[in-house]
Amino acid sequence: MTRTAAPVDPRRLVAAHALAAVAVALPWPALLAAIWRIAADPALVGLAGASRFAPCVLLSAFLGGLGDRIGRLRAVRLSIAARVLLVASVAALLLGDLPWPALVAATLSVAVGVPAFPSLAALIPQLSARPDHHTNALVTWEISAFVVGPALGGMLLAAAPAWSVAVSVPLIVAALVVLPRRVPERAPSVHRPRLWDGWRAVLAVRVVRRAIVAVMTLNVVIGVLGVALLTIAETRWEAGVAAFGWLTAAQGFASLTAPVLARMVGRLSPGIAAHLVVVLPLVVVTVSPGWLAAAVPMALLGSGLTMVECRTTRMMQLGAPADYTAVALGLADSAVVAAALAGALVAPWLLAVLGPVGLLAGLAVACSAVLAWGLS
């Protein structure tokens, strides 16, 4: 059963999500800088930064499936509307020099955004004649916004601090305007299924379990590299913090090229493609004599990690029960962010035990095994 509505260009859904995700991420550099000015405590700034990711870990498994219960477009619209109010509050509070209330509003803006991506990813296959293409674009912006938003915010903070928070308001309003009013989507179940039933139905599907394990492994790699790369740059390559910054930027911004990379390797099997764009770059970084030699493989790795996440999202779109697609994607969201945080936590210990070369080689071997199994 579907609702009667005119055909909708799926690019409007992708654009709305991209605008909203960047708008929510953009004020964080100004927010952390404001907290540093009044507290000057690295631990407090670290906790404030962690609050950006905590809602994704704690709430995605519970709220990600909201669209399956109330309608997917409705869940997205409510999410963006709530973020309009909260992002405007963040801007007003920061401009009023009230960083702690602004932190609360910013964290809430992340929390109410949790249902949006799973609902959109579940909705796109119903609307698109090219679901692979539009899913790749959606996933790319979901991941890249975590880098692009703060990068733009940091640039604006350096040039015009007030603009670094004010710009987020028209962006989030534009997201609400771009979002279609109606789409011909599958009606939510009249039985209002329980969350536990959804989790059980989703995890009973072999392809969904494999996709979640594969993407969790990739996010452990992201978490480990985010911490370990600094030590490797300073010790093994003797290059310092600047080199770490350039390598991190190369990996992060290259994620925007994932749809292009997906088209380039589209004729290969998913497992072989994943080895070429994830495992091979890790091996090259492992044997790189310096940070400049590692820059190109790090960029390929950033694009490749996002490309494989596009693939695992598509696996869940196709494999999850139709009534629980958003539940599957929400559960995966929670799992992957938790995996990235776990990777960051264990990275110092792994470096101490394995050393830089052993750590990178171990990541490559683990990725190879899991991707061969998970994408088969």
XYZ file of C-alpha atoms in Angstrom:
376
model
C 0.000 0.000 0.000
C 1.377 3.430 -0.963
C 0.238 6.995 -0.499
C -0.805 8.840 -3.633
C 1.703 11.544 -4.454
C 3.444 13.002 -7.484
C 6.872 11.584 -8.400
C 9.702 13.210 -6.452
C 13.311 13.751 -7.495
C 15.384 11.794 -4.941
C 18.087 14.446 -5.245
C 15.873 16.717 -3.163
C 16.046 14.228 -0.302
C 19.840 13.999 -0.611
C 20.175 17.797 -0.787
C 17.958 18.291 2.267
C 20.023 15.819 4.273
C 23.336 17.329 3.136
C 22.236 20.852 4.094
C 20.896 19.741 7.472
C 23.924 17.602 8.347
C 26.411 20.349 7.471
C 24.343 22.966 9.335
C 24.335 20.906 12.538
C 28.083 20.190 12.341
C 29.172 23.719 11.370
C 28.883 25.481 14.818
C 31.013 22.932 16.725
C 34.444 24.578 16.263
C 33.065 27.893 17.563
C 31.345 26.049 20.410
C 34.505 24.225 21.501
C 36.552 27.426 21.188
C 34.037 29.262 23.406
C 34.193 26.512 26.036
C 37.991 26.610 25.951
C 37.968 30.378 26.538
C 35.957 30.085 29.732
C 37.251 26.748 31.052
C 40.770 26.286 29.588
C 40.498 22.623 30.549
C 41.350 20.021 27.875
C 39.249 17.384 29.647
C 36.142 19.561 29.538
C 36.714 20.414 25.892
C 37.154 16.700 25.163
C 33.898 15.853 26.906
C 32.160 18.638 25.005
C 33.497 17.246 21.729
C 32.393 13.740 22.669
C 28.837 14.980 23.228
C 28.583 15.420 19.464
C 28.889 11.660 18.978
C 27.180 10.343 22.118
C 23.590 10.655 20.779
C 24.522 8.568 17.730
C 25.801 5.744 19.930
C 23.091 5.920 22.584
C 19.997 6.681 20.499
C 20.390 5.411 16.927
C 19.357 1.849 17.726
C 16.220 3.147 19.473
C 15.222 6.152 17.340
C 16.642 5.118 13.971
C 13.537 3.055 13.206
C 11.101 5.886 13.949
C 10.352 6.260 10.239
C 9.139 2.655 10.075
C 6.543 3.516 12.716
C 5.267 6.965 11.769
C 6.237 7.288 8.100
C 9.728 7.920 6.782
C 9.226 11.358 5.241
C 7.316 12.490 8.316
C 10.186 11.391 10.564
C 12.656 13.347 8.419
C 10.462 16.460 8.376
C 10.008 16.419 12.157
C 13.745 15.888 12.598
C 14.702 18.837 10.385
C 12.027 21.107 11.895
C 13.343 20.384 15.395
C 16.884 21.038 14.206
C 15.835 24.422 12.784
C 14.811 25.522 16.276
C 17.836 24.021 17.987
C 20.434 25.297 15.507
C 18.925 28.783 15.787
C 19.174 28.431 19.581
C 22.832 27.384 19.340
C 23.619 30.449 17.230
C 21.747 32.806 19.546
C 23.328 31.352 22.702
C 26.854 31.454 21.291
C 26.427 35.010 20.073
C 25.137 35.794 23.576
C 28.310 34.255 25.080
C 26.473 31.351 26.743
C 28.518 28.325 25.625
C 27.235 25.742 28.120
C 23.536 26.179 27.221
C 24.681 26.259 23.584
C 26.387 22.886 24.113
C 23.118 21.431 25.398
C 21.226 22.778 22.375
C 23.924 21.518 19.978
C 23.850 18.034 21.518
C 20.058 17.983 21.242
C 20.339 19.028 17.585
C 22.437 15.908 16.986
C 19.995 13.751 18.970
C 16.873 14.837 17.075
C 18.741 14.264 13.805
C 19.252 10.571 14.577
C 16.096 9.290 12.767
C 16.782 11.253 9.563
C 19.449 9.193 7.808
C 17.895 5.732 8.421
C 14.503 7.032 7.281
C 15.940 8.597 4.117
C 18.061 5.553 3.310
C 14.964 3.358 3.708
C 12.889 5.734 1.565
C 15.189 6.228 -1.426
C 14.788 2.721 -2.941
C 11.023 3.341 -3.118
C 11.464 6.574 -5.080
C 14.579 6.220 -7.205
C 15.055 4.567 -10.567
C 18.775 4.575 -9.703
C 18.839 3.555 -6.025
C 22.571 2.718 -6.054
C 23.426 6.201 -7.327
C 21.223 8.110 -4.881
C 22.145 5.874 -1.937
C 25.831 6.513 -2.643
C 25.192 10.270 -2.643
C 23.195 10.105 0.598
C 25.761 7.994 2.465
C 28.611 10.162 1.181
C 27.021 13.298 2.626
C 26.091 11.541 5.862
C 29.750 10.659 6.412
C 31.380 13.716 4.851
C 29.281 16.196 6.825
C 31.193 15.152 9.951
C 34.301 16.563 8.236
C 32.946 19.252 5.913
C 30.752 20.968 8.522
C 33.485 21.511 11.139
C 36.002 22.362 8.397
C 33.758 25.147 7.096
C 33.021 26.231 10.662
C 36.712 26.358 11.455
C 37.465 28.427 8.356
C 34.687 30.878 9.194
C 35.803 30.981 12.829
C 39.243 32.126 11.732
C 37.830 34.763 9.370
C 34.619 35.988 11.059
C 33.615 34.267 14.336
C 30.006 35.478 14.261
C 29.478 34.048 10.776
C 30.779 30.640 11.850
C 27.566 30.080 13.793
C 25.142 32.387 11.975
C 25.597 30.634 8.604
C 24.208 27.400 10.043
C 20.720 28.912 10.422
C 19.959 29.606 6.727
C 21.463 26.222 5.835
C 19.084 24.305 8.107
C 16.123 26.418 6.967
C 17.067 25.655 3.352
C 17.028 21.947 4.202
C 13.417 22.219 5.370
C 12.464 24.157 2.223
C 14.151 21.676 -0.143
C 12.538 18.625 1.503
C 9.498 17.458 -0.529
C 6.082 17.868 1.082
C 4.861 14.425 0.018
C 6.347 11.314 -1.555
C 4.767 8.035 -2.744
C 6.140 6.007 0.156
C 5.130 2.723 1.664
C 2.640 3.305 4.492
C 3.885 2.371 7.990
C 2.558 -0.837 9.478
C -0.836 -0.468 11.163
C 0.337 -2.841 13.894
C 3.009 -0.430 15.216
C 5.625 -3.192 15.653
C 7.692 -3.230 18.815
C 11.334 -2.211 18.624
C 12.563 -5.526 19.982
C 10.634 -7.385 17.272
C 12.301 -5.167 14.675
C 15.798 -5.843 16.039
C 15.105 -9.568 16.082
C 13.742 -9.594 12.530
C 16.655 -7.535 11.219
C 19.421 -9.531 12.921
C 17.851 -12.791 11.709
C 18.866 -11.823 8.151
C 22.359 -13.088 7.296
C 23.198 -10.349 4.795
C 22.276 -7.641 7.322
C 24.489 -9.188 9.998
C 27.383 -9.367 7.550
C 26.893 -5.768 6.435
C 26.859 -4.506 10.035
C 30.010 -6.454 10.982
C 31.802 -5.221 7.841
C 30.972 -1.575 8.415
C 31.816 -1.838 12.121
C 35.261 -3.111 11.163
C 35.777 -0.154 8.826
C 34.835 2.250 11.583
C 37.252 0.605 14.006
C 39.913 1.369 11.385
C 38.739 4.992 11.216
C 38.835 5.294 15.004
C 42.280 3.721 15.313
C 43.776 5.811 12.501
C 42.322 9.012 13.946
C 44.463 8.553 17.052
C 47.390 6.429 15.849
C 48.221 8.555 12.822
C 49.417 11.406 15.032
C 51.899 9.142 16.829
C 53.036 7.580 13.547
C 53.554 11.018 11.948
C 55.600 12.285 14.892
C 57.683 9.181 15.609
C 58.060 6.971 12.561
C 57.947 9.748 9.947
C 59.308 12.530 12.231
C 56.929 14.957 10.526
C 54.972 16.532 13.384
C 51.431 17.746 13.886
C 51.171 19.602 10.559
C 51.681 16.376 8.605
C 49.046 14.663 10.738
C 46.647 17.485 9.907
C 47.259 17.200 6.174
C 46.839 13.423 6.192
C 43.627 13.656 8.206
C 42.298 16.305 5.823
C 43.201 14.156 2.814
C 41.345 11.186 4.256
C 38.321 13.235 5.338
C 37.737 15.392 2.273
C 38.411 12.496 -0.105
C 35.273 10.840 1.254
C 33.321 13.259 -0.955
C 34.666 11.432 -4.009
C 33.172 8.062 -3.005
C 30.382 8.113 -5.652
C 32.983 8.699 -8.381
C 35.157 5.895 -7.027
C 32.126 3.594 -6.915
C 31.523 4.182 -10.626
C 35.189 3.563 -11.436
C 35.225 0.124 -9.774
C 31.572 -0.676 -10.443
C 32.304 -3.639 -12.713
C 34.364 -5.419 -10.071
C 32.912 -7.678 -7.421
C 32.284 -5.853 -4.098
C 34.976 -7.860 -2.328
C 37.694 -7.185 -4.901
C 36.734 -3.507 -5.132
C 36.912 -3.175 -1.340
C 40.374 -4.726 -1.274
C 41.619 -2.303 -3.918
C 40.312 0.835 -2.195
C 40.672 -0.082 1.505
C 43.163 -2.915 2.076
C 45.694 -1.896 -0.590
C 45.926 1.750 0.608
C 46.464 0.527 4.169
C 49.345 -1.661 2.963
C 50.877 1.255 1.040
C 50.621 3.538 4.095
C 52.259 0.785 6.169
C 55.359 0.745 3.978
C 55.441 4.499 3.200
C 58.805 6.055 4.079
C 57.273 9.457 4.866
C 54.019 11.321 5.228
C 54.062 12.740 1.686
C 54.224 9.235 0.263
C 51.244 8.323 2.476
C 49.055 11.252 1.379
C 47.630 9.743 -1.819
C 46.868 6.310 -0.303
C 45.269 8.055 2.694
C 43.014 9.973 0.301
C 42.128 6.751 -1.521
C 41.453 5.115 1.838
C 39.084 7.917 2.861
C 37.160 7.583 -0.388
C 37.249 3.787 -0.225
C 35.951 3.546 3.328
C 32.968 5.683 2.363
C 32.406 3.694 -0.829
C 32.267 0.422 1.097
C 29.859 1.976 3.595
C 27.658 2.896 0.624
C 27.758 -0.759 -0.370
C 26.830 -2.051 3.078
C 23.950 0.442 3.241
C 22.680 -0.926 -0.055
C 22.968 -4.471 1.315
C 20.738 -3.498 4.234
C 18.251 -1.729 1.967
C 17.882 -4.907 -0.079
C 18.186 -7.466 2.689
C 16.260 -6.069 5.655
C 12.535 -6.826 6.002
C 10.556 -4.052 4.272
C 8.809 -2.986 7.488
C 12.116 -2.702 9.341
C 14.564 -1.127 6.891
C 14.998 2.035 8.960
C 15.381 -0.103 12.103
C 18.262 -1.985 10.433
C 19.965 1.235 9.376
C 19.502 2.819 12.812
C 20.965 -0.240 14.492
C 23.929 -0.093 12.122
C 24.413 3.630 12.843
C 24.666 2.971 16.553
C 27.048 0.060 16.029
C 29.424 1.885 13.676
C 29.832 5.007 15.811
C 30.428 2.806 18.860
C 33.026 0.880 16.838
C 34.826 4.097 15.860
C 34.911 5.247 19.489
C 36.180 1.824 20.588
C 38.914 2.001 17.948
C 40.021 5.404 19.213
C 40.127 4.125 22.793
C 42.232 1.038 22.057
C 44.569 2.751 19.547
C 47.214 3.843 22.121
C 47.353 0.346 23.611
C 47.600 -1.284 20.169
C 50.403 1.102 19.221
C 52.313 0.230 22.392
C 51.923 -3.514 21.787
C 52.282 -3.757 17.997
C 54.195 -0.629 17.023
C 53.260 1.547 14.029
C 54.056 -1.002 11.296
C 52.479 -3.894 13.159
C 49.339 -1.877 13.863
C 48.801 -0.800 10.254
C 49.601 -4.286 8.960
C 47.172 -5.789 11.481
C 44.442 -3.399 10.363
C 45.033 -4.402 6.740
C 44.833 -8.123 7.539
C 41.696 -7.699 9.677
C 40.013 -5.600 6.982
C 40.896 -8.139 4.304
C 39.373 -11.026 6.264
C 36.203 -9.209 7.303
C 35.536 -7.615 3.890
C 36.060 -10.942 2.101
C 33.488 -12.511 4.411
C 31.078 -9.585 4.827
C 30.756 -8.532 1.196
C 30.633 -12.034 -0.292
